[in-house]
Each structure stands twice: as C-alpha cells, then as structure tokens.
Amino acid sequence: MPKNVFVIGPDAFNLARLEELSRSGAVRFHPLLRYEDVRGAHYPLEALLDRAESEVRSFEGSIDGLVGFWDFPVSDMVPILCRRLGLRGPSLEAVVKCEDKFWSRLEQRKVIADCVPRFCRFDPFEEAPASRVDLEYPFWIKPVKAWRSQLGFRIRNEAELHEAIGIIRERIGRFSDPFNRLLGLLDLPRGIPMEEGSFCIAEEIIGGRQCTLEGFSLDGEVGIYGIVDSIRYANETTFSRYQYPSDLPADIQARMIEKSRAVVQFLGLDNTTFNIELYYDEKRDRIWLLEINPRISQSHSVLFDKVDGYSNLRILADVALGNLPDRVPGRGAFRYAAKHFIRHFEDAQVAAVPGEEDIRALQEEIPGTLVDIHVQPGMRLSELHEQDSYSYELGFLFVGAEDRRQLLERIRRCEERLPFKLEPVAG
C-alpha cells in the first residue's frame, strides 16, 4: 500500500508537482492546511498546530510521515507535530538553532569558525541602537528571525542605518511576536532571551560566488545531493536565478560539503532535509556560511527533476519515511536547469499579465518550460507579501537546456515572450 505523507500548506505550483509524484510512486501526498493559512500576513502558531493535528488524526488511512518546505511557521510546526503524532522528524531545538540567526552564528562559530563573519546583536527599540553595532560600514542588518530577505538591509552609512531601523521597528512584529511565543517552548541557553525575536543582527559583508548546498540527515548520517548556484542582479542583493548544477570547481564543492556536514552534525539536526547558503571568496580562497535552513529549498525542486530526474520533493518524503533516497545524478532530460525570477524594481500598478495562451505558446517554443505568475491585473506591487527590500517578484520560470549559453538565451527569450504590463503609481 502507498505510504501517506502530509505536507503543510503547499502552494498551487508545488501541489501540482506533489500530485504528479502521488500518481507515479509509492507515496501519496496529502495537503495539510491551506497555503494561505501558513503564508499570510499573520501566524497564529498555536491555532495552526491544533488544526493540523486534528486534521491528521481524522485521516482514516495510515499516517506515515509529515513534512513541510516553507520557513517559519511551517519549519517549526513540522518537529512539533511529528512529536505529537509519533512520526520521524527533527528536534525543535535543532531547527530553531538553525533559524535564529544570532543563536545559529554562536553555534557555527564553535565548529567552523573560519566560515563565520563578524557579527553582533542589537535591540532596534532601544534609545540608541546604532551604538551597539561595532562593525565598520558597509554591513548587513536583519531581524534574528525573518525570511526571504525581508527587512534585510545593506547599510553603507549612519543615515541608512537610522532609516532601516525605523522600517524594522514598524514591521518586525509580524515576525517577532509568533517567534517569541515559539521560543517559550524551549529551554533556552544563557544569552538567548525569551524576547529574542525582537532583536536584530548586524553582520560583516561577505561575498564571492554564492551557492546553496542541499542535503539530508538520516539517523545521524549526513548526505549531500546537489549544489545550486545563486546568481544575483547587479545590486548584489536581489536574486536573478538559481542554476543547477553548480559551476564551482570540484575541490571547492568538496570543501563546502565537509564544512556543511560538520555543522549539521554539531547542531544535532537529524531526520530532516536542509539547505545551506554559502559563498566562495576566490580572492581569499575562503568559504563563508550565510545561513542554514532546516528544510529543502522548494525553489530547486524542478531543477533537480530536470537534471537528475529526482525532485527534492521525493527526497523530502524519503527522509520522512526513514529511507535513503534512491537517486542517481544526471538522469533527467536536461544537463542544466534554472529558476529565473521575473522582477520589477519600482512600485507599480499591474495592468496586464501573461495569459494561458501566452504561456502555452512559450512552452511550445521552449519545451519543458514552467511559468508561475504571482500578480494579477489591478494589484499594486507594494501590497505583495514576502518581498525582499529592493524588488518585487512578478513570477518565476523554470527552464532546461543543454549548456549554459542555451540556458541564458532561453531565459532571455521567455522574458521577451511574457507580456507583463505595469503602470507607474502616483507618489
């Protein structure tokens, strides 16, 4: 009989991928809660946990696994619900050690100090928060808990610091209030207060060639199954595309894998998937660790499917069920694949978006292309949730190709063929 795996809050795009896997494999995926419940403007964590548990317990078949692929609150709901339901999953403490950017840096420094930039924590609500930052300009600031680069700012001078702190004060409650309630479930170490989510972290600027390493930890054994390059726009803050497989030299990839295994095992992150964002600084021949996410990157699922014929959504289920992934690299339809973000860098009113016929014509011209549109006519870009601090995401597309040059040409062609119409807004 197929195993039943519950997935918290899948969006329509990933739900379609899960339904395909359910039809073709020994696993049946079941959506648990709606996407809007877990990715909205507010996060009623306690109510979501109770609703999810009730929904699972009412299922009449076997309950074999529970997973998620979003950041907070989903990433933290998974260990809590797995414990309640007696399912395989990570510990809540290990997950939070990854997600709390300050606590995570403290732990990382104990085992891979050479990969950790200088950092400090400060309270954005105190009278003179800038006095707590002992880094030279430029540096990054961000809440200790946020996601998708929200409320993250590259700070070049004192004026930018004060402006960013003002914005953070106004908006941080959306993240800090539910995260602080979550911290109440843990026995926190000295130096991590119950109101930790209300703090920010400042970090030394790190750079180089950015990538994301994806892996899993199963019964104490850490496996790595892919490295994806992260390509940014010229502003050095906003992602342009994710590209797989990585073009980094094999010896650099091996060093990254060694560092990643060490920190995952040290954190006690087990029986889960993870992704780790890294930089390779070619000038100094140094590897930097940006952050650890205790989940797959759903952004990469189609990339692995196109190149390896084995999506990381399948790996997510494998690990939840206690099985080693039966994956052989390079068995997909393409040698290279990319997820490209279609962005706009100023606020605007959406007048028109590509229709089904536009997308179908594009797919006939470039087979294997997938398109997901995030905006609708009449929408104002500044009203979108979960955007980075410098751009607005209109949608994204997945493209496969036989080489890097063809990949870039196909991305360019796709953007030409997708007729977005944006109008300026007053003020």
Short mmCIF file of C-alpha atoms in Angstrom, two decimals:
data_model
loop_
_atom_site.label_atom_id
_atom_site.label_comp_id
_atom_site.label_asym_id
_atom_site.label_seq_id
_atom_site.Cartn_x
_atom_site.Cartn_y
_atom_site.Cartn_z
CA MET A 1 0.00 0.00 0.00
CA PRO A 2 1.25 3.55 -0.69
CA LYS A 3 2.63 5.46 2.27
CA ASN A 4 0.70 8.59 3.29
CA VAL A 5 2.77 11.75 3.79
CA PHE A 6 1.14 15.02 4.87
CA VAL A 7 2.54 18.30 3.51
CA ILE A 8 1.86 21.54 5.40
CA GLY A 9 0.48 24.40 3.29
CA PRO A 10 1.61 23.58 -0.26
CA ASP A 11 1.02 26.29 -2.85
CA ALA A 12 -0.71 25.55 -6.15
CA PHE A 13 2.56 25.25 -8.09
CA ASN A 14 4.12 22.69 -5.74
CA LEU A 15 0.83 20.92 -5.14
CA ALA A 16 0.76 20.07 -8.85
CA ARG A 17 4.25 18.57 -8.53
CA LEU A 18 3.18 16.55 -5.47
CA GLU A 19 0.10 15.24 -7.28
CA GLU A 20 2.33 14.06 -10.13
CA LEU A 21 4.53 12.19 -7.66
CA SER A 22 1.48 10.70 -5.93
CA ARG A 23 0.25 9.26 -9.22
CA SER A 24 3.58 7.72 -10.16
CA GLY A 25 5.07 6.47 -6.91
CA ALA A 26 4.62 4.52 -3.71
CA VAL A 27 3.88 7.69 -1.71
CA ARG A 28 0.61 9.60 -1.53
CA PHE A 29 0.99 13.25 -0.59
CA HIS A 30 -1.86 14.92 1.28
CA PRO A 31 -2.08 18.73 1.68
CA LEU A 32 -2.43 19.78 5.32
CA LEU A 33 -3.81 23.29 5.88
CA ARG A 34 -4.04 25.81 3.10
CA TYR A 35 -1.17 27.82 1.68
CA GLU A 36 -2.98 30.99 2.75
CA ASP A 37 -3.08 29.73 6.35
CA VAL A 38 0.69 29.46 6.70
CA ARG A 39 1.97 32.18 4.34
CA GLY A 40 -0.34 35.06 5.18
CA ALA A 41 0.24 38.33 6.96
CA HIS A 42 -0.09 36.76 10.44
CA TYR A 43 0.95 33.47 12.02
CA PRO A 44 -1.40 32.13 14.73
CA LEU A 45 1.02 29.30 15.54
CA GLU A 46 -0.94 27.62 18.35
CA ALA A 47 -4.20 27.55 16.40
CA LEU A 48 -2.46 26.24 13.29
CA LEU A 49 -0.85 23.41 15.25
CA ASP A 50 -4.16 22.33 16.78
CA ARG A 51 -5.97 22.46 13.44
CA ALA A 52 -3.24 20.49 11.69
CA GLU A 53 -3.12 17.81 14.37
CA SER A 54 -6.90 17.42 14.32
CA GLU A 55 -6.92 17.12 10.54
CA VAL A 56 -4.22 14.44 10.52
CA ARG A 57 -5.83 12.41 13.30
CA SER A 58 -9.14 12.39 11.42
CA PHE A 59 -7.47 10.67 8.42
CA GLU A 60 -8.75 7.13 8.03
CA GLY A 61 -5.64 5.58 6.48
CA SER A 62 -2.12 5.07 7.83
CA ILE A 63 -0.24 8.18 8.95
CA ASP A 64 3.33 7.60 7.80
CA GLY A 65 5.04 10.98 7.54
CA LEU A 66 4.65 14.75 7.88
CA VAL A 67 6.77 17.35 6.11
CA GLY A 68 6.89 20.98 5.00
CA PHE A 69 9.06 23.10 2.75
CA TRP A 70 8.34 26.66 3.91
CA ASP A 71 10.15 28.72 6.51
CA PHE A 72 8.50 29.76 9.79
CA PRO A 73 5.96 28.78 10.94
CA VAL A 74 5.93 25.62 8.80
CA SER A 75 9.55 24.61 9.51
CA ASP A 76 8.82 24.77 13.25
CA MET A 77 5.41 23.13 13.03
CA VAL A 78 6.98 20.03 11.50
CA PRO A 79 9.01 18.94 14.57
CA ILE A 80 6.19 19.84 16.96
CA LEU A 81 3.59 17.87 15.02
CA CYS A 82 5.93 14.94 14.37
CA ARG A 83 6.49 14.63 18.11
CA ARG A 84 2.76 14.84 18.86
CA LEU A 85 1.95 12.21 16.24
CA GLY A 86 4.89 9.88 16.89
CA LEU A 87 6.45 10.43 13.45
CA ARG A 88 10.07 10.72 12.34
CA GLY A 89 11.31 14.31 12.31
CA PRO A 90 13.93 16.74 13.64
CA SER A 91 14.00 18.20 17.13
CA LEU A 92 12.50 21.65 17.61
CA GLU A 93 15.67 22.86 19.34
CA ALA A 94 17.88 21.92 16.38
CA VAL A 95 15.51 23.64 13.96
CA VAL A 96 15.44 26.86 16.00
CA LYS A 97 19.23 26.79 16.37
CA CYS A 98 19.37 27.00 12.58
CA GLU A 99 16.67 29.65 12.21
CA ASP A 100 17.61 32.14 14.92
CA LYS A 101 20.34 33.98 13.04
CA PHE A 102 22.20 35.08 16.19
CA TRP A 103 21.96 31.76 18.05
CA SER A 104 22.96 29.95 14.87
CA ARG A 105 26.06 32.12 14.46
CA LEU A 106 27.09 31.35 18.04
CA GLU A 107 26.84 27.62 17.35
CA GLN A 108 28.51 27.81 13.94
CA ARG A 109 31.47 29.63 15.47
CA LYS A 110 32.09 26.67 17.79
CA VAL A 111 32.72 24.23 14.96
CA ILE A 112 33.55 26.12 11.70
CA ALA A 113 34.77 29.49 12.97
CA ASP A 114 36.74 30.16 9.78
CA CYS A 115 33.45 30.27 7.80
CA VAL A 116 31.64 32.73 10.09
CA PRO A 117 31.78 36.50 9.50
CA ARG A 118 31.96 39.03 12.32
CA PHE A 119 28.53 39.75 13.79
CA CYS A 120 26.76 41.39 16.71
CA ARG A 121 23.21 41.61 18.05
CA PHE A 122 21.29 44.79 18.87
CA ASP A 123 17.85 45.85 20.04
CA PRO A 124 16.23 48.10 17.40
CA PHE A 125 13.87 49.53 20.02
CA GLU A 126 16.44 50.84 22.49
CA GLU A 127 17.23 54.54 22.58
CA ALA A 128 20.49 54.40 20.62
CA PRO A 129 20.59 51.02 18.80
CA ALA A 130 23.33 52.15 16.41
CA SER A 131 25.74 52.39 19.35
CA ARG A 132 25.52 48.60 19.75
CA VAL A 133 26.82 47.91 16.25
CA ASP A 134 30.60 47.59 16.38
CA LEU A 135 31.18 46.84 12.69
CA GLU A 136 32.64 49.13 10.06
CA TYR A 137 30.47 50.20 7.13
CA PRO A 138 29.22 48.58 4.98
CA PHE A 139 27.40 45.76 6.76
CA TRP A 140 24.08 43.92 6.70
CA ILE A 141 21.33 44.20 9.30
CA LYS A 142 18.28 41.96 9.59
CA PRO A 143 15.98 40.58 12.29
CA VAL A 144 17.28 37.48 14.02
CA LYS A 145 14.22 35.79 12.56
CA ALA A 146 12.85 36.69 9.13
CA TRP A 147 12.85 35.01 5.75
CA ARG A 148 13.23 35.64 2.02
CA SER A 149 15.48 38.66 2.73
CA GLN A 150 12.59 40.60 4.30
CA LEU A 151 13.73 43.52 6.46
CA GLY A 152 17.30 42.84 5.40
CA PHE A 153 19.29 45.97 4.54
CA ARG A 154 22.79 46.62 3.25
CA ILE A 155 23.99 49.58 5.32
CA ARG A 156 26.61 51.97 3.92
CA ASN A 157 26.41 54.87 6.38
CA GLU A 158 24.74 56.18 9.54
CA ALA A 159 21.80 57.72 7.68
CA GLU A 160 20.93 54.39 6.03
CA LEU A 161 21.23 52.66 9.40
CA HIS A 162 18.73 55.00 11.05
CA GLU A 163 16.34 54.72 8.11
CA ALA A 164 16.48 50.91 8.15
CA ILE A 165 15.96 50.73 11.91
CA GLY A 166 12.85 52.88 11.55
CA ILE A 167 11.40 50.47 8.99
CA ILE A 168 12.32 47.46 11.13
CA ARG A 169 10.63 48.95 14.20
CA GLU A 170 7.44 49.39 12.22
CA ARG A 171 7.33 45.90 10.68
CA ILE A 172 9.30 43.43 12.82
CA GLY A 173 6.32 42.49 14.98
CA ARG A 174 4.94 40.29 12.22
CA PHE A 175 7.95 38.01 12.70
CA SER A 176 8.95 38.60 16.30
CA ASP A 177 5.60 38.08 18.05
CA PRO A 178 4.96 34.49 16.88
CA PHE A 179 8.66 33.58 17.03
CA ASN A 180 8.91 34.74 20.63
CA ARG A 181 5.90 32.57 21.50
CA LEU A 182 7.67 29.63 19.88
CA LEU A 183 10.80 30.25 21.97
CA GLY A 184 8.62 29.75 25.05
CA LEU A 185 8.51 26.03 24.17
CA LEU A 186 12.29 25.66 24.58
CA ASP A 187 14.77 25.63 27.43
CA LEU A 188 16.91 28.46 26.09
CA PRO A 189 20.63 28.75 26.87
CA ARG A 190 22.14 31.73 28.65
CA GLY A 191 22.35 34.69 26.32
CA ILE A 192 19.21 33.85 24.32
CA PRO A 193 16.30 35.74 25.93
CA MET A 194 12.62 34.89 25.59
CA GLU A 195 12.14 38.06 23.52
CA GLU A 196 14.99 37.11 21.17
CA GLY A 197 12.78 37.50 18.11
CA SER A 198 12.59 41.26 18.69
CA PHE A 199 16.35 41.67 18.22
CA CYS A 200 18.39 42.22 15.07
CA ILE A 201 21.78 41.02 13.94
CA ALA A 202 24.44 43.03 12.14
CA GLU A 203 26.94 41.11 10.05
CA GLU A 204 30.13 41.80 8.19
CA ILE A 205 29.66 41.85 4.41
CA ILE A 206 30.68 38.56 2.85
CA GLY A 207 30.83 37.86 -0.85
CA GLY A 208 32.08 35.80 -3.70
CA ARG A 209 30.32 33.13 -5.70
CA GLN A 210 27.12 32.23 -3.91
CA CYS A 211 25.54 28.80 -3.90
CA THR A 212 23.15 26.62 -1.94
CA LEU A 213 24.09 23.13 -0.84
CA GLU A 214 21.15 20.72 -0.40
CA GLY A 215 21.25 17.62 1.74
CA PHE A 216 19.62 15.46 4.36
CA SER A 217 20.44 13.95 7.71
CA LEU A 218 19.06 10.48 8.41
CA ASP A 219 19.78 8.63 11.65
CA GLY A 220 22.93 10.67 12.17
CA GLU A 221 24.31 10.25 8.64
CA VAL A 222 24.54 13.39 6.52
CA GLY A 223 24.10 13.11 2.75
CA ILE A 224 24.59 15.84 0.13
CA TYR A 225 22.76 15.56 -3.18
CA GLY A 226 23.34 18.84 -5.02
CA ILE A 227 24.85 22.33 -5.13
CA VAL A 228 22.91 25.10 -6.87
CA ASP A 229 24.49 28.41 -7.94
CA SER A 230 22.68 31.60 -6.83
CA ILE A 231 23.09 34.41 -9.36
CA ARG A 232 22.25 37.96 -8.26
CA TYR A 233 21.39 41.16 -10.08
CA ALA A 234 23.94 43.98 -10.23
CA ASN A 235 22.62 45.45 -6.96
CA GLU A 236 24.25 42.43 -5.21
CA THR A 237 21.17 41.92 -3.04
CA THR A 238 18.42 40.52 -5.26
CA PHE A 239 18.41 37.03 -6.78
CA SER A 240 18.20 36.79 -10.56
CA ARG A 241 18.23 33.00 -10.91
CA TYR A 242 19.17 29.68 -9.35
CA GLN A 243 21.20 27.45 -11.68
CA TYR A 244 21.98 23.73 -11.42
CA PRO A 245 24.41 22.05 -11.43
CA SER A 246 26.96 24.37 -9.85
CA ASP A 247 29.94 25.59 -11.86
CA LEU A 248 32.18 25.79 -8.81
CA PRO A 249 35.40 23.73 -9.02
CA ALA A 250 35.10 20.19 -7.66
CA ASP A 251 37.65 20.79 -4.87
CA ILE A 252 35.71 23.83 -3.63
CA GLN A 253 32.49 21.85 -3.63
CA ALA A 254 34.21 19.12 -1.62
CA ARG A 255 35.35 21.66 0.99
CA MET A 256 31.82 23.06 1.23
CA ILE A 257 30.40 19.58 1.74
CA GLU A 258 32.91 18.86 4.52
CA LYS A 259 32.06 22.12 6.35
CA SER A 260 28.33 21.54 5.93
CA ARG A 261 28.45 18.01 7.31
CA ALA A 262 30.38 19.20 10.33
CA VAL A 263 27.96 21.99 11.28
CA VAL A 264 24.80 19.92 10.66
CA GLN A 265 26.07 17.13 12.90
CA PHE A 266 27.20 19.60 15.57
CA LEU A 267 23.76 21.23 15.65
CA GLY A 268 22.08 17.86 16.11
CA LEU A 269 19.92 18.42 13.04
CA ASP A 270 18.70 14.93 12.16
CA ASN A 271 15.90 13.10 10.34
CA THR A 272 15.24 16.03 8.06
CA THR A 273 16.34 17.74 4.88
CA PHE A 274 18.27 21.01 4.88
CA ASN A 275 19.87 23.59 2.65
CA ILE A 276 22.90 25.73 3.45
CA GLU A 277 23.70 29.00 1.70
CA LEU A 278 27.42 29.55 1.15
CA TYR A 279 29.90 31.84 -0.59
CA TYR A 280 33.26 31.05 -2.09
CA ASP A 281 35.55 34.09 -1.85
CA GLU A 282 38.00 33.46 -4.67
CA LYS A 283 40.36 36.31 -3.72
CA ARG A 284 40.95 34.91 -0.24
CA ASP A 285 40.24 31.26 -1.08
CA ARG A 286 37.72 31.24 1.75
CA ILE A 287 34.32 29.65 2.28
CA TRP A 288 31.67 31.69 4.08
CA LEU A 289 28.47 30.32 5.57
CA LEU A 290 25.49 32.62 5.11
CA GLU A 291 22.68 30.62 6.74
CA ILE A 292 21.30 27.16 7.43
CA ASN A 293 17.69 26.31 6.59
CA PRO A 294 16.26 23.12 8.15
CA ARG A 295 14.18 22.21 5.08
CA ILE A 296 14.51 21.69 1.35
CA SER A 297 14.52 24.68 -0.95
CA GLN A 298 11.31 24.15 -2.88
CA SER A 299 12.72 26.63 -5.41
CA HIS A 300 15.13 23.90 -6.50
CA SER A 301 12.69 21.01 -6.84
CA VAL A 302 12.12 21.38 -10.59
CA LEU A 303 15.85 21.92 -11.17
CA PHE A 304 16.73 18.55 -9.63
CA ASP A 305 13.90 16.91 -11.55
CA LYS A 306 15.05 18.36 -14.89
CA VAL A 307 18.72 17.44 -14.43
CA ASP A 308 18.62 14.33 -12.20
CA GLY A 309 15.11 13.03 -12.77
CA TYR A 310 14.65 13.01 -8.98
CA SER A 311 13.00 16.00 -7.34
CA ASN A 312 13.95 17.02 -3.81
CA LEU A 313 10.24 16.67 -3.02
CA ARG A 314 10.86 12.93 -3.37
CA ILE A 315 13.88 13.21 -1.09
CA LEU A 316 11.70 15.04 1.44
CA ALA A 317 9.35 12.04 1.53
CA ASP A 318 12.21 9.51 1.56
CA VAL A 319 13.73 11.03 4.70
CA ALA A 320 10.36 11.42 6.46
CA LEU A 321 9.79 7.70 5.91
CA GLY A 322 13.30 6.73 7.04
CA ASN A 323 14.51 5.69 3.57
CA LEU A 324 17.76 6.59 1.85
CA PRO A 325 16.98 8.41 -1.44
CA ASP A 326 17.38 6.08 -4.45
CA ARG A 327 18.83 8.79 -6.66
CA VAL A 328 21.38 8.69 -9.49
CA PRO A 329 22.56 12.14 -10.73
CA GLY A 330 22.21 13.13 -14.38
CA ARG A 331 19.22 11.03 -15.34
CA GLY A 332 16.97 13.96 -16.19
CA ALA A 333 16.00 15.40 -19.57
CA PHE A 334 18.48 18.32 -19.44
CA ARG A 335 22.11 18.92 -18.50
CA TYR A 336 21.36 22.37 -16.98
CA ALA A 337 18.32 23.99 -15.43
CA ALA A 338 17.46 27.34 -13.87
CA LYS A 339 14.77 29.05 -11.90
CA HIS A 340 14.63 32.66 -13.06
CA PHE A 341 12.87 35.40 -11.09
CA ILE A 342 10.82 37.89 -13.08
CA ARG A 343 11.21 41.10 -11.09
CA HIS A 344 10.40 44.79 -11.11
CA PHE A 345 12.43 47.25 -9.07
CA GLU A 346 9.89 50.03 -8.51
CA ASP A 347 6.35 50.13 -7.18
CA ALA A 348 3.77 49.91 -9.97
CA GLN A 349 0.18 49.03 -10.78
CA VAL A 350 -0.33 45.76 -12.65
CA ALA A 351 -2.33 46.43 -15.81
CA ALA A 352 -1.95 43.06 -17.56
CA VAL A 353 -0.23 39.70 -17.07
CA PRO A 354 0.54 36.78 -19.42
CA GLY A 355 -2.47 34.58 -20.09
CA GLU A 356 -2.76 30.83 -20.59
CA GLU A 357 -2.35 31.19 -24.36
CA ASP A 358 0.86 33.20 -23.89
CA ILE A 359 2.30 30.54 -21.60
CA ARG A 360 1.20 27.67 -23.85
CA ALA A 361 2.83 29.31 -26.89
CA LEU A 362 6.06 29.78 -24.91
CA GLN A 363 6.05 26.13 -23.83
CA GLU A 364 5.60 25.02 -27.44
CA GLU A 365 8.61 27.12 -28.45
CA ILE A 366 10.77 26.06 -25.49
CA PRO A 367 9.69 22.59 -24.30
CA GLY A 368 9.86 21.87 -20.60
CA THR A 369 9.43 25.48 -19.52
CA LEU A 370 7.23 26.10 -16.49
CA VAL A 371 5.82 29.53 -15.58
CA ASP A 372 4.23 30.70 -12.33
CA ILE A 373 2.67 34.19 -12.23
CA HIS A 374 2.36 35.86 -8.81
CA VAL A 375 0.48 39.05 -9.70
CA GLN A 376 -2.93 39.90 -11.13
CA PRO A 377 -4.33 42.92 -13.00
CA GLY A 378 -5.30 45.70 -10.60
CA MET A 379 -2.73 44.70 -7.99
CA ARG A 380 -0.19 47.16 -6.64
CA LEU A 381 3.29 45.69 -6.25
CA SER A 382 3.92 47.26 -2.83
CA GLU A 383 0.94 45.27 -1.50
CA LEU A 384 2.68 41.94 -2.17
CA HIS A 385 3.73 39.92 0.89
CA GLU A 386 7.19 38.45 1.50
CA GLN A 387 9.24 40.54 -0.92
CA ASP A 388 12.88 41.45 -0.44
CA SER A 389 13.73 45.04 0.49
CA TYR A 390 14.71 46.10 -3.05
CA SER A 391 12.39 44.49 -5.62
CA TYR A 392 9.00 42.96 -6.38
CA GLU A 393 8.54 39.42 -7.70
CA LEU A 394 6.12 39.20 -10.65
CA GLY A 395 6.62 35.49 -11.04
CA PHE A 396 9.22 32.94 -11.98
CA LEU A 397 10.02 30.45 -14.69
CA PHE A 398 11.88 27.15 -14.88
CA VAL A 399 13.96 26.42 -17.97
CA GLY A 400 16.13 23.47 -19.02
CA ALA A 401 18.97 23.45 -21.57
CA GLU A 402 21.94 21.50 -22.88
CA ASP A 403 24.55 24.11 -21.92
CA ARG A 404 24.83 27.39 -20.00
CA ARG A 405 24.73 29.56 -23.11
CA GLN A 406 21.49 27.98 -24.31
CA LEU A 407 20.06 28.32 -20.80
CA LEU A 408 20.65 32.09 -20.72
CA GLU A 409 19.27 32.52 -24.23
CA ARG A 410 16.10 30.65 -23.29
CA ILE A 411 15.62 32.80 -20.19
CA ARG A 412 16.01 35.94 -22.32
CA ARG A 413 13.51 34.63 -24.85
CA CYS A 414 10.99 33.75 -22.15
CA GLU A 415 11.07 37.26 -20.69
CA GLU A 416 10.53 38.72 -24.15
CA ARG A 417 7.52 36.49 -24.77
CA LEU A 418 5.74 37.07 -21.44
CA PRO A 419 3.66 40.28 -21.81
CA PHE A 420 3.51 41.93 -18.41
CA LYS A 421 2.14 45.49 -18.44
CA LEU A 422 2.94 47.72 -15.48
CA GLU A 423 1.85 51.32 -14.95
CA PRO A 424 3.51 53.88 -12.65
CA VAL A 425 1.73 54.87 -9.44
CA ALA A 426 1.33 58.39 -8.11
CA GLY A 427 3.65 59.40 -5.30
#
